[in-house]
Amino acid sequence: MAKILVVTSGKGGVGKTTTSAAIGTGLALRGHKTVIVDFDVGLRNLDLIMGCERRVVYDFVNVVNGEATLQQALIKDKRLENLYVLAASQTRDKDALTLEGVEKVLMDLKEQFEFVICDSPAGIEKGAQLAMHFADEAIVVTNPEVSSVRDSDRMIGLLSSKSRRAEKGEDAIKEHLLLTRYNPERVQSGEMLGVEDVEEILAIRLLGVIPESQAVLKASNQGVPVILDDQSDAGQAYSDAVDRLLGKEVAHRFLAVEKKGFLARLFGGN
């Protein structure tokens, strides 16, 4: 049965679009037909991270307004057979999306795909609420800092009260916590919250911890989802998170300070 999965957060700049691209790509790599939908009308970035910005002809708003069909707007990924992108509009505002219009598009997508990944804008305004409204599962993305965690706590409250599942009295949205830009050395020095601290505050299942990594920025600038860089810590951490999302038991990595070898200590290597 098809699943709608929203990637959300209260705070901007925590890595939602990077996460949407990585999770969607990881699912497609494992043989699941997947579409990633950009809900950030007016500020789209998903097409850049997926490397398909020059191929956007029609967008999400065009489909909602009946100006294009879904098949015209869907962009097939050039790397993976099972992966598609539905871009947001750059020229409209968030009022261009309506609850009825979004519902029709998402229900049509559920008929064609196993996973529909909704890349939500930050905050609690209309675009974010529409992105989460029809979700079956949610990935709450947060950085290990107090303001980000507090904002994520607010989003968890909205997920449990403002979704269609909540309105209909159905089973709650299944929530997953993804901690991004994690640096064990800064946790050890007290500059950053630890995994246990964040888990205690938010009280939802930990899906993954993505280490702070230059590979994320490099991949974004190249228009390649970082999960495809399987030599990087961040790529491996996202791959682990996808496996956990699919129900596999995978131990968490990159949580402890990496011990330097004798030569690295001797010569001051990083």
mmCIF file of C-alpha atoms in Angstrom:
data_model
loop_
_atom_site.group_PDB
_atom_site.id
_atom_site.type_symbol
_atom_site.label_atom_id
_atom_site.label_comp_id
_atom_site.label_asym_id
_atom_site.label_seq_id
_atom_site.Cartn_x
_atom_site.Cartn_y
_atom_site.Cartn_z
ATOM 1 C CA MET A 1 0.000 0.000 0.000
ATOM 2 C CA ALA A 2 1.300 3.459 -0.937
ATOM 3 C CA LYS A 3 2.547 5.736 1.837
ATOM 4 C CA ILE A 4 2.651 9.525 2.067
ATOM 5 C CA LEU A 5 5.663 10.617 4.104
ATOM 6 C CA VAL A 6 6.236 14.258 5.100
ATOM 7 C CA VAL A 7 9.686 15.634 5.898
ATOM 8 C CA THR A 8 9.118 18.549 8.262
ATOM 9 C CA SER A 9 10.638 20.821 10.922
ATOM 10 C CA GLY A 10 9.777 23.972 12.798
ATOM 11 C CA LYS A 11 12.995 25.762 11.945
ATOM 12 C CA GLY A 12 14.428 26.562 8.528
ATOM 13 C CA GLY A 13 17.865 25.498 7.360
ATOM 14 C CA VAL A 14 17.996 22.183 9.225
ATOM 15 C CA GLY A 15 18.286 19.992 6.120
ATOM 16 C CA LYS A 16 14.708 19.067 5.151
ATOM 17 C CA THR A 17 15.252 19.231 1.399
ATOM 18 C CA THR A 18 18.596 17.409 1.656
ATOM 19 C CA THR A 19 16.766 14.774 3.697
ATOM 20 C CA SER A 20 13.831 14.531 1.284
ATOM 21 C CA ALA A 21 16.232 14.040 -1.628
ATOM 22 C CA ALA A 22 18.333 11.470 0.257
ATOM 23 C CA ILE A 23 15.418 9.451 1.642
ATOM 24 C CA GLY A 24 13.558 9.471 -1.688
ATOM 25 C CA THR A 25 16.692 8.414 -3.564
ATOM 26 C CA GLY A 26 17.445 5.709 -0.988
ATOM 27 C CA LEU A 27 13.955 4.239 -1.336
ATOM 28 C CA ALA A 28 14.281 4.227 -5.138
ATOM 29 C CA LEU A 29 17.708 2.552 -4.874
ATOM 30 C CA ARG A 30 16.003 -0.250 -2.954
ATOM 31 C CA GLY A 31 13.485 -0.801 -5.747
ATOM 32 C CA HIS A 32 10.551 1.281 -4.455
ATOM 33 C CA LYS A 33 8.842 3.569 -6.967
ATOM 34 C CA THR A 34 9.121 6.986 -5.308
ATOM 35 C CA VAL A 35 8.150 10.600 -6.014
ATOM 36 C CA ILE A 36 9.433 13.640 -4.091
ATOM 37 C CA VAL A 37 7.055 16.629 -4.021
ATOM 38 C CA ASP A 38 8.340 20.141 -3.264
ATOM 39 C CA PHE A 39 5.779 22.046 -1.161
ATOM 40 C CA ASP A 40 7.950 25.159 -0.748
ATOM 41 C CA VAL A 41 6.034 27.346 -3.214
ATOM 42 C CA GLY A 42 8.003 30.482 -4.117
ATOM 43 C CA LEU A 43 11.299 29.194 -2.694
ATOM 44 C CA ARG A 44 11.855 25.885 -4.445
ATOM 45 C CA ASN A 45 15.195 24.123 -3.979
ATOM 46 C CA LEU A 46 14.441 20.419 -4.377
ATOM 47 C CA ASP A 47 15.035 20.576 -8.148
ATOM 48 C CA LEU A 48 18.528 22.014 -7.543
ATOM 49 C CA ILE A 49 19.518 19.309 -5.063
ATOM 50 C CA MET A 50 18.125 16.634 -7.397
ATOM 51 C CA GLY A 51 19.967 18.176 -10.360
ATOM 52 C CA CYS A 52 16.874 18.618 -12.539
ATOM 53 C CA GLU A 53 16.326 22.402 -12.380
ATOM 54 C CA ARG A 54 16.699 22.848 -16.149
ATOM 55 C CA ARG A 55 14.039 20.244 -16.835
ATOM 56 C CA VAL A 56 11.207 21.940 -14.899
ATOM 57 C CA VAL A 57 8.492 22.936 -17.380
ATOM 58 C CA TYR A 58 5.344 22.524 -15.282
ATOM 59 C CA ASP A 59 5.097 22.514 -11.494
ATOM 60 C CA PHE A 60 2.893 21.486 -8.567
ATOM 61 C CA VAL A 61 0.744 24.635 -8.779
ATOM 62 C CA ASN A 62 0.177 24.127 -12.525
ATOM 63 C CA VAL A 63 -1.213 20.663 -11.757
ATOM 64 C CA VAL A 64 -3.413 21.912 -8.873
ATOM 65 C CA ASN A 65 -4.836 24.642 -11.127
ATOM 66 C CA GLY A 66 -5.453 22.268 -14.042
ATOM 67 C CA GLU A 67 -2.895 24.074 -16.235
ATOM 68 C CA ALA A 68 -0.927 20.844 -16.738
ATOM 69 C CA THR A 69 -1.423 17.141 -16.133
ATOM 70 C CA LEU A 70 0.519 15.237 -13.512
ATOM 71 C CA GLN A 71 2.338 13.316 -16.238
ATOM 72 C CA GLN A 72 3.474 16.586 -17.835
ATOM 73 C CA ALA A 73 4.793 17.931 -14.537
ATOM 74 C CA LEU A 74 6.550 14.822 -13.196
ATOM 75 C CA ILE A 75 10.310 14.804 -13.856
ATOM 76 C CA LYS A 76 11.950 11.384 -14.135
ATOM 77 C CA ASP A 77 15.332 11.132 -12.460
ATOM 78 C CA LYS A 78 18.137 10.397 -14.947
ATOM 79 C CA ARG A 79 20.022 8.175 -12.505
ATOM 80 C CA LEU A 80 17.285 5.945 -11.124
ATOM 81 C CA GLU A 81 14.423 4.223 -12.930
ATOM 82 C CA ASN A 82 12.066 4.406 -9.920
ATOM 83 C CA LEU A 83 12.519 8.064 -8.927
ATOM 84 C CA TYR A 84 10.499 11.157 -9.898
ATOM 85 C CA VAL A 85 10.293 14.803 -8.789
ATOM 86 C CA LEU A 86 7.333 17.210 -8.740
ATOM 87 C CA ALA A 87 8.793 20.712 -8.455
ATOM 88 C CA ALA A 88 7.271 23.690 -6.659
ATOM 89 C CA SER A 89 6.457 26.969 -8.392
ATOM 90 C CA GLN A 90 8.986 29.773 -8.130
ATOM 91 C CA THR A 91 6.573 32.521 -9.155
ATOM 92 C CA ARG A 92 3.446 31.907 -7.046
ATOM 93 C CA ASP A 93 2.861 32.321 -3.324
ATOM 94 C CA LYS A 94 1.765 29.624 -0.884
ATOM 95 C CA ASP A 95 -1.918 30.602 -1.213
ATOM 96 C CA ALA A 96 -1.808 28.989 -4.665
ATOM 97 C CA LEU A 97 -2.154 25.589 -2.958
ATOM 98 C CA THR A 98 -5.558 24.531 -1.657
ATOM 99 C CA LEU A 99 -6.492 21.603 0.558
ATOM 100 C CA GLU A 100 -8.733 20.127 -2.161
ATOM 101 C CA GLY A 101 -6.123 20.619 -4.885
ATOM 102 C CA VAL A 102 -3.328 19.082 -2.817
ATOM 103 C CA GLU A 103 -5.538 16.127 -1.872
ATOM 104 C CA LYS A 104 -6.352 15.356 -5.512
ATOM 105 C CA VAL A 105 -2.697 15.458 -6.575
ATOM 106 C CA LEU A 106 -1.520 13.326 -3.646
ATOM 107 C CA MET A 107 -4.258 10.730 -4.123
ATOM 108 C CA ASP A 108 -3.376 10.515 -7.836
ATOM 109 C CA LEU A 109 0.290 10.047 -6.896
ATOM 110 C CA LYS A 110 -0.583 7.289 -4.424
ATOM 111 C CA GLU A 111 -2.070 5.325 -7.314
ATOM 112 C CA GLN A 112 1.233 5.473 -9.211
ATOM 113 C CA PHE A 113 3.910 5.337 -6.499
ATOM 114 C CA GLU A 114 4.816 3.278 -3.443
ATOM 115 C CA PHE A 115 6.194 6.303 -1.584
ATOM 116 C CA VAL A 116 5.165 9.956 -1.905
ATOM 117 C CA ILE A 117 7.724 12.137 -0.092
ATOM 118 C CA CYS A 118 6.436 15.635 0.785
ATOM 119 C CA ASP A 119 9.280 18.130 1.225
ATOM 120 C CA SER A 120 7.687 20.657 3.581
ATOM 121 C CA PRO A 121 8.558 24.332 3.989
ATOM 122 C CA ALA A 122 9.696 25.337 7.472
ATOM 123 C CA GLY A 123 7.402 26.675 10.145
ATOM 124 C CA ILE A 124 3.713 26.308 10.852
ATOM 125 C CA GLU A 125 2.150 28.337 8.042
ATOM 126 C CA LYS A 126 -0.174 27.069 5.319
ATOM 127 C CA GLY A 127 2.387 25.310 3.106
ATOM 128 C CA ALA A 128 3.751 23.279 6.008
ATOM 129 C CA GLN A 129 0.286 22.344 7.252
ATOM 130 C CA LEU A 130 -0.777 21.234 3.760
ATOM 131 C CA ALA A 131 2.396 19.135 3.413
ATOM 132 C CA MET A 132 1.638 17.253 6.628
ATOM 133 C CA HIS A 133 -2.171 17.062 6.397
ATOM 134 C CA PHE A 134 -2.395 13.832 4.382
ATOM 135 C CA ALA A 135 0.732 12.140 5.762
ATOM 136 C CA ASP A 136 0.878 8.546 6.970
ATOM 137 C CA GLU A 137 4.367 8.982 8.402
ATOM 138 C CA ALA A 138 6.544 11.972 9.268
ATOM 139 C CA ILE A 139 10.279 12.540 9.501
ATOM 140 C CA VAL A 140 10.892 15.419 11.919
ATOM 141 C CA VAL A 141 14.276 16.956 11.081
ATOM 142 C CA THR A 142 16.097 18.878 13.790
ATOM 143 C CA ASN A 143 19.552 20.164 14.621
ATOM 144 C CA PRO A 144 20.959 19.406 18.096
ATOM 145 C CA GLU A 145 20.345 22.918 19.416
ATOM 146 C CA VAL A 146 17.671 24.133 21.818
ATOM 147 C CA SER A 147 15.749 26.461 19.466
ATOM 148 C CA SER A 148 15.563 23.863 16.701
ATOM 149 C CA VAL A 149 14.410 21.135 19.086
ATOM 150 C CA ARG A 150 11.773 23.399 20.629
ATOM 151 C CA ASP A 151 10.393 24.289 17.194
ATOM 152 C CA SER A 152 10.331 20.589 16.271
ATOM 153 C CA ASP A 153 8.339 19.884 19.426
ATOM 154 C CA ARG A 154 5.726 22.340 18.173
ATOM 155 C CA MET A 155 5.580 20.529 14.818
ATOM 156 C CA ILE A 156 5.048 17.189 16.579
ATOM 157 C CA GLY A 157 2.055 18.748 18.336
ATOM 158 C CA LEU A 158 0.618 19.852 14.985
ATOM 159 C CA LEU A 159 1.195 16.409 13.455
ATOM 160 C CA SER A 160 -0.898 14.851 16.198
ATOM 161 C CA SER A 161 -3.713 17.425 16.058
ATOM 162 C CA LYS A 162 -3.990 19.012 12.587
ATOM 163 C CA SER A 163 -3.649 16.040 10.229
ATOM 164 C CA ARG A 164 -6.457 14.283 8.406
ATOM 165 C CA ARG A 165 -5.770 11.191 10.493
ATOM 166 C CA ALA A 166 -6.333 13.236 13.673
ATOM 167 C CA GLU A 167 -9.500 14.809 12.296
ATOM 168 C CA LYS A 168 -10.928 11.390 11.386
ATOM 169 C CA GLY A 169 -9.862 9.728 14.636
ATOM 170 C CA GLU A 170 -7.609 7.286 12.782
ATOM 171 C CA ASP A 171 -4.247 5.896 13.906
ATOM 172 C CA ALA A 172 -1.780 8.714 14.518
ATOM 173 C CA ILE A 173 0.903 9.661 12.016
ATOM 174 C CA LYS A 174 3.980 7.502 12.651
ATOM 175 C CA GLU A 175 6.731 9.935 13.658
ATOM 176 C CA HIS A 176 10.483 9.532 13.184
ATOM 177 C CA LEU A 177 13.277 11.776 14.473
ATOM 178 C CA LEU A 178 16.214 12.647 12.229
ATOM 179 C CA LEU A 179 19.040 14.565 13.876
ATOM 180 C CA THR A 180 21.209 16.473 11.387
ATOM 181 C CA ARG A 181 24.571 18.284 11.573
ATOM 182 C CA TYR A 182 25.614 16.238 14.585
ATOM 183 C CA ASN A 183 29.141 16.752 15.883
ATOM 184 C CA PRO A 184 30.186 14.438 18.768
ATOM 185 C CA GLU A 185 33.144 16.667 19.710
ATOM 186 C CA ARG A 186 30.844 19.675 20.169
ATOM 187 C CA VAL A 187 28.433 17.501 22.163
ATOM 188 C CA GLN A 188 31.316 16.423 24.387
ATOM 189 C CA SER A 189 32.344 20.045 24.971
ATOM 190 C CA GLY A 190 28.764 21.053 25.842
ATOM 191 C CA GLU A 191 28.223 23.269 22.751
ATOM 192 C CA MET A 192 25.542 20.979 21.311
ATOM 193 C CA LEU A 193 22.753 18.768 22.653
ATOM 194 C CA GLY A 194 23.437 15.041 22.709
ATOM 195 C CA VAL A 195 21.236 12.390 21.096
ATOM 196 C CA GLU A 196 19.789 11.342 24.454
ATOM 197 C CA ASP A 197 18.892 14.963 25.292
ATOM 198 C CA VAL A 198 16.962 15.417 22.044
ATOM 199 C CA GLU A 199 15.230 12.038 22.360
ATOM 200 C CA GLU A 200 14.159 12.883 25.899
ATOM 201 C CA ILE A 201 12.654 16.233 24.849
ATOM 202 C CA LEU A 202 10.858 15.055 21.701
ATOM 203 C CA ALA A 203 10.022 11.481 22.772
ATOM 204 C CA ILE A 204 9.757 10.043 19.238
ATOM 205 C CA ARG A 205 11.655 7.162 17.626
ATOM 206 C CA LEU A 206 15.169 7.979 16.424
ATOM 207 C CA LEU A 207 15.452 7.233 12.715
ATOM 208 C CA GLY A 208 18.972 8.477 12.186
ATOM 209 C CA VAL A 209 21.796 10.806 13.146
ATOM 210 C CA ILE A 210 23.464 12.599 10.240
ATOM 211 C CA PRO A 211 26.975 13.836 11.065
ATOM 212 C CA GLU A 212 28.137 17.339 10.205
ATOM 213 C CA SER A 213 29.830 16.875 6.841
ATOM 214 C CA GLN A 214 31.232 18.891 3.951
ATOM 215 C CA ALA A 215 29.915 16.117 1.695
ATOM 216 C CA VAL A 216 26.359 17.479 2.135
ATOM 217 C CA LEU A 217 27.263 20.925 0.767
ATOM 218 C CA LYS A 218 29.387 19.432 -2.016
ATOM 219 C CA ALA A 219 26.569 17.093 -3.098
ATOM 220 C CA SER A 220 23.981 19.894 -3.016
ATOM 221 C CA ASN A 221 26.162 22.141 -5.182
ATOM 222 C CA GLN A 222 26.620 19.312 -7.672
ATOM 223 C CA GLY A 223 22.892 18.491 -7.824
ATOM 224 C CA VAL A 224 23.440 14.986 -6.462
ATOM 225 C CA PRO A 225 21.609 13.557 -3.412
ATOM 226 C CA VAL A 226 24.276 12.967 -0.751
ATOM 227 C CA ILE A 227 23.111 9.367 -0.201
ATOM 228 C CA LEU A 228 24.728 8.525 -3.555
ATOM 229 C CA ASP A 229 28.119 9.420 -2.026
ATOM 230 C CA ASP A 230 28.476 6.122 -0.193
ATOM 231 C CA GLN A 231 32.053 6.966 0.846
ATOM 232 C CA SER A 232 30.903 9.876 3.018
ATOM 233 C CA ASP A 233 29.697 9.605 6.620
ATOM 234 C CA ALA A 234 26.557 11.576 5.755
ATOM 235 C CA GLY A 235 25.751 9.342 2.778
ATOM 236 C CA GLN A 236 26.178 6.202 4.881
ATOM 237 C CA ALA A 237 24.079 7.662 7.718
ATOM 238 C CA TYR A 238 21.215 8.462 5.330
ATOM 239 C CA SER A 239 21.451 4.951 3.875
ATOM 240 C CA ASP A 240 21.143 3.506 7.394
ATOM 241 C CA ALA A 241 18.114 5.743 8.021
ATOM 242 C CA VAL A 242 16.375 4.443 4.885
ATOM 243 C CA ASP A 243 16.960 0.860 6.011
ATOM 244 C CA ARG A 244 15.435 1.666 9.424
ATOM 245 C CA LEU A 245 12.480 3.359 7.734
ATOM 246 C CA LEU A 246 11.851 0.092 5.888
ATOM 247 C CA GLY A 247 11.901 -1.845 9.162
ATOM 248 C CA LYS A 248 15.474 -3.132 9.316
ATOM 249 C CA GLU A 249 17.414 -3.186 12.590
ATOM 250 C CA VAL A 250 20.531 -1.129 11.947
ATOM 251 C CA ALA A 251 22.872 0.087 14.684
ATOM 252 C CA HIS A 252 23.417 3.858 14.892
ATOM 253 C CA ARG A 253 26.835 5.114 13.848
ATOM 254 C CA PHE A 254 28.779 8.402 14.041
ATOM 255 C CA LEU A 255 27.601 9.147 17.595
ATOM 256 C CA ALA A 256 30.952 9.016 19.396
ATOM 257 C CA VAL A 257 34.105 11.096 19.061
ATOM 258 C CA GLU A 258 36.406 9.329 16.639
ATOM 259 C CA LYS A 259 39.626 8.283 18.309
ATOM 260 C CA LYS A 260 42.723 9.426 16.469
ATOM 261 C CA GLY A 261 45.472 6.955 15.713
ATOM 262 C CA PHE A 262 48.997 7.389 17.091
ATOM 263 C CA LEU A 263 50.375 9.079 13.951
ATOM 264 C CA ALA A 264 47.387 11.430 13.683
ATOM 265 C CA ARG A 265 47.891 12.485 17.315
ATOM 266 C CA LEU A 266 51.625 12.851 16.768
ATOM 267 C CA PHE A 267 51.270 15.063 13.688
ATOM 268 C CA GLY A 268 48.045 16.836 14.688
ATOM 269 C CA GLY A 269 45.923 15.303 11.936
ATOM 270 C CA ASN A 270 42.167 15.825 11.847
#
